[in-house]
Amino acid sequence: VLHGFYGPNTFAQLAMRTAFMFTMTAVVGGIVAARFPDPAFTKDVARKLAWLGILSAIAGVLVFRWYLTTLPDTALLVMHN
């Protein structure tokens, strides 16, 4: 039913974009957290954002591999050339 409306790589692309979003959230959050006046709070927020960034980057790599398996042959041909 879902493949009638969505393409075969829709959910892989959605998961890949979500993982990238969380990775960028950790990066921007770290920049914002560096400006907090309280050093203890900055350290706590930075530690949590670091874990978010690490886990979402790992998830992003795994999801990207899944996404590559859903691409049509013509897209793979363009990527390899």
PDB file of C-alpha atoms in Angstrom:
ATOM      1  CA  VAL A   1       0.000   0.000   0.000  1.00  0.00           C
ATOM      2  CA  LEU A   2       2.750   2.459   0.900  1.00  0.00           C
ATOM      3  CA  HIS A   3       4.711   1.763  -2.287  1.00  0.00           C
ATOM      4  CA  GLY A   4       1.685   2.851  -4.309  1.00  0.00           C
ATOM      5  CA  PHE A   5       2.127   6.428  -3.099  1.00  0.00           C
ATOM      6  CA  TYR A   6       5.722   6.591  -1.896  1.00  0.00           C
ATOM      7  CA  GLY A   7       8.782   5.580  -3.860  1.00  0.00           C
ATOM      8  CA  PRO A   8      11.016   2.722  -2.777  1.00  0.00           C
ATOM      9  CA  ASN A   9      13.582   5.051  -1.222  1.00  0.00           C
ATOM     10  CA  THR A  10      11.207   7.462   0.538  1.00  0.00           C
ATOM     11  CA  PHE A  11      11.618   6.092   4.038  1.00  0.00           C
ATOM     12  CA  ALA A  12      15.357   5.542   3.647  1.00  0.00           C
ATOM     13  CA  GLN A  13      15.737   9.164   2.560  1.00  0.00           C
ATOM     14  CA  LEU A  14      13.536  10.371   5.403  1.00  0.00           C
ATOM     15  CA  ALA A  15      15.621   8.443   7.938  1.00  0.00           C
ATOM     16  CA  MET A  16      18.853   9.760   6.404  1.00  0.00           C
ATOM     17  CA  ARG A  17      17.646  13.353   6.549  1.00  0.00           C
ATOM     18  CA  THR A  18      16.505  12.884  10.147  1.00  0.00           C
ATOM     19  CA  ALA A  19      19.899  11.546  11.210  1.00  0.00           C
ATOM     20  CA  PHE A  20      21.606  14.461   9.446  1.00  0.00           C
ATOM     21  CA  MET A  21      19.233  16.889  11.173  1.00  0.00           C
ATOM     22  CA  PHE A  22      20.155  15.533  14.610  1.00  0.00           C
ATOM     23  CA  THR A  23      23.865  15.713  13.749  1.00  0.00           C
ATOM     24  CA  MET A  24      23.522  19.359  12.732  1.00  0.00           C
ATOM     25  CA  THR A  25      21.449  20.014  15.856  1.00  0.00           C
ATOM     26  CA  ALA A  26      24.372  18.803  17.943  1.00  0.00           C
ATOM     27  CA  VAL A  27      26.812  21.037  16.048  1.00  0.00           C
ATOM     28  CA  VAL A  28      24.708  24.189  16.296  1.00  0.00           C
ATOM     29  CA  GLY A  29      23.752  23.359  19.881  1.00  0.00           C
ATOM     30  CA  GLY A  30      27.422  23.104  20.774  1.00  0.00           C
ATOM     31  CA  ILE A  31      28.053  26.547  19.320  1.00  0.00           C
ATOM     32  CA  VAL A  32      25.136  27.979  21.282  1.00  0.00           C
ATOM     33  CA  ALA A  33      26.125  26.133  24.469  1.00  0.00           C
ATOM     34  CA  ALA A  34      29.604  27.645  24.314  1.00  0.00           C
ATOM     35  CA  ARG A  35      28.034  31.054  24.940  1.00  0.00           C
ATOM     36  CA  PHE A  36      26.256  30.067  28.177  1.00  0.00           C
ATOM     37  CA  PRO A  37      27.562  32.019  31.179  1.00  0.00           C
ATOM     38  CA  ASP A  38      27.409  29.071  33.617  1.00  0.00           C
ATOM     39  CA  PRO A  39      30.369  26.699  32.993  1.00  0.00           C
ATOM     40  CA  ALA A  40      28.725  23.737  34.736  1.00  0.00           C
ATOM     41  CA  PHE A  41      25.586  24.075  32.633  1.00  0.00           C
ATOM     42  CA  THR A  42      27.682  24.481  29.486  1.00  0.00           C
ATOM     43  CA  LYS A  43      29.573  21.284  30.281  1.00  0.00           C
ATOM     44  CA  ASP A  44      26.355  19.359  30.932  1.00  0.00           C
ATOM     45  CA  VAL A  45      24.696  20.544  27.725  1.00  0.00           C
ATOM     46  CA  ALA A  46      27.850  19.952  25.671  1.00  0.00           C
ATOM     47  CA  ARG A  47      28.163  16.395  26.992  1.00  0.00           C
ATOM     48  CA  LYS A  48      24.583  15.582  26.004  1.00  0.00           C
ATOM     49  CA  LEU A  49      24.967  17.217  22.609  1.00  0.00           C
ATOM     50  CA  ALA A  50      28.194  15.302  21.989  1.00  0.00           C
ATOM     51  CA  TRP A  51      26.400  12.001  22.529  1.00  0.00           C
ATOM     52  CA  LEU A  52      23.562  13.136  20.297  1.00  0.00           C
ATOM     53  CA  GLY A  53      26.036  14.063  17.571  1.00  0.00           C
ATOM     54  CA  ILE A  54      28.020  10.834  17.816  1.00  0.00           C
ATOM     55  CA  LEU A  55      24.985   8.558  17.826  1.00  0.00           C
ATOM     56  CA  SER A  56      23.206  10.408  15.046  1.00  0.00           C
ATOM     57  CA  ALA A  57      26.351  10.432  12.891  1.00  0.00           C
ATOM     58  CA  ILE A  58      26.717   6.662  13.305  1.00  0.00           C
ATOM     59  CA  ALA A  59      23.024   6.188  12.565  1.00  0.00           C
ATOM     60  CA  GLY A  60      23.400   8.473   9.555  1.00  0.00           C
ATOM     61  CA  VAL A  61      26.172   6.331   8.083  1.00  0.00           C
ATOM     62  CA  LEU A  62      24.111   3.175   8.548  1.00  0.00           C
ATOM     63  CA  VAL A  63      20.990   4.743   7.081  1.00  0.00           C
ATOM     64  CA  PHE A  64      22.992   6.163   4.166  1.00  0.00           C
ATOM     65  CA  ARG A  65      24.130   2.633   3.313  1.00  0.00           C
ATOM     66  CA  TRP A  66      20.476   1.550   3.359  1.00  0.00           C
ATOM     67  CA  TYR A  67      19.550   4.546   1.187  1.00  0.00           C
ATOM     68  CA  LEU A  68      22.153   3.597  -1.413  1.00  0.00           C
ATOM     69  CA  THR A  69      20.539   0.173  -1.799  1.00  0.00           C
ATOM     70  CA  THR A  70      17.199   1.799  -2.666  1.00  0.00           C
ATOM     71  CA  LEU A  71      18.499   3.980  -5.506  1.00  0.00           C
ATOM     72  CA  PRO A  72      17.653   3.050  -9.094  1.00  0.00           C
ATOM     73  CA  ASP A  73      20.403   1.823 -11.391  1.00  0.00           C
ATOM     74  CA  THR A  74      20.536   5.117 -13.293  1.00  0.00           C
ATOM     75  CA  ALA A  75      21.294   7.041 -10.099  1.00  0.00           C
ATOM     76  CA  LEU A  76      24.068   4.604  -9.209  1.00  0.00           C
ATOM     77  CA  LEU A  77      25.507   5.021 -12.701  1.00  0.00           C
ATOM     78  CA  VAL A  78      25.609   8.800 -12.249  1.00  0.00           C
ATOM     79  CA  MET A  79      27.264   8.412  -8.832  1.00  0.00           C
ATOM     80  CA  HIS A  80      29.997   6.116 -10.163  1.00  0.00           C
ATOM     81  CA  ASN A  81      30.834   8.325 -13.148  1.00  0.00           C
TER      82      ASN A  81
END
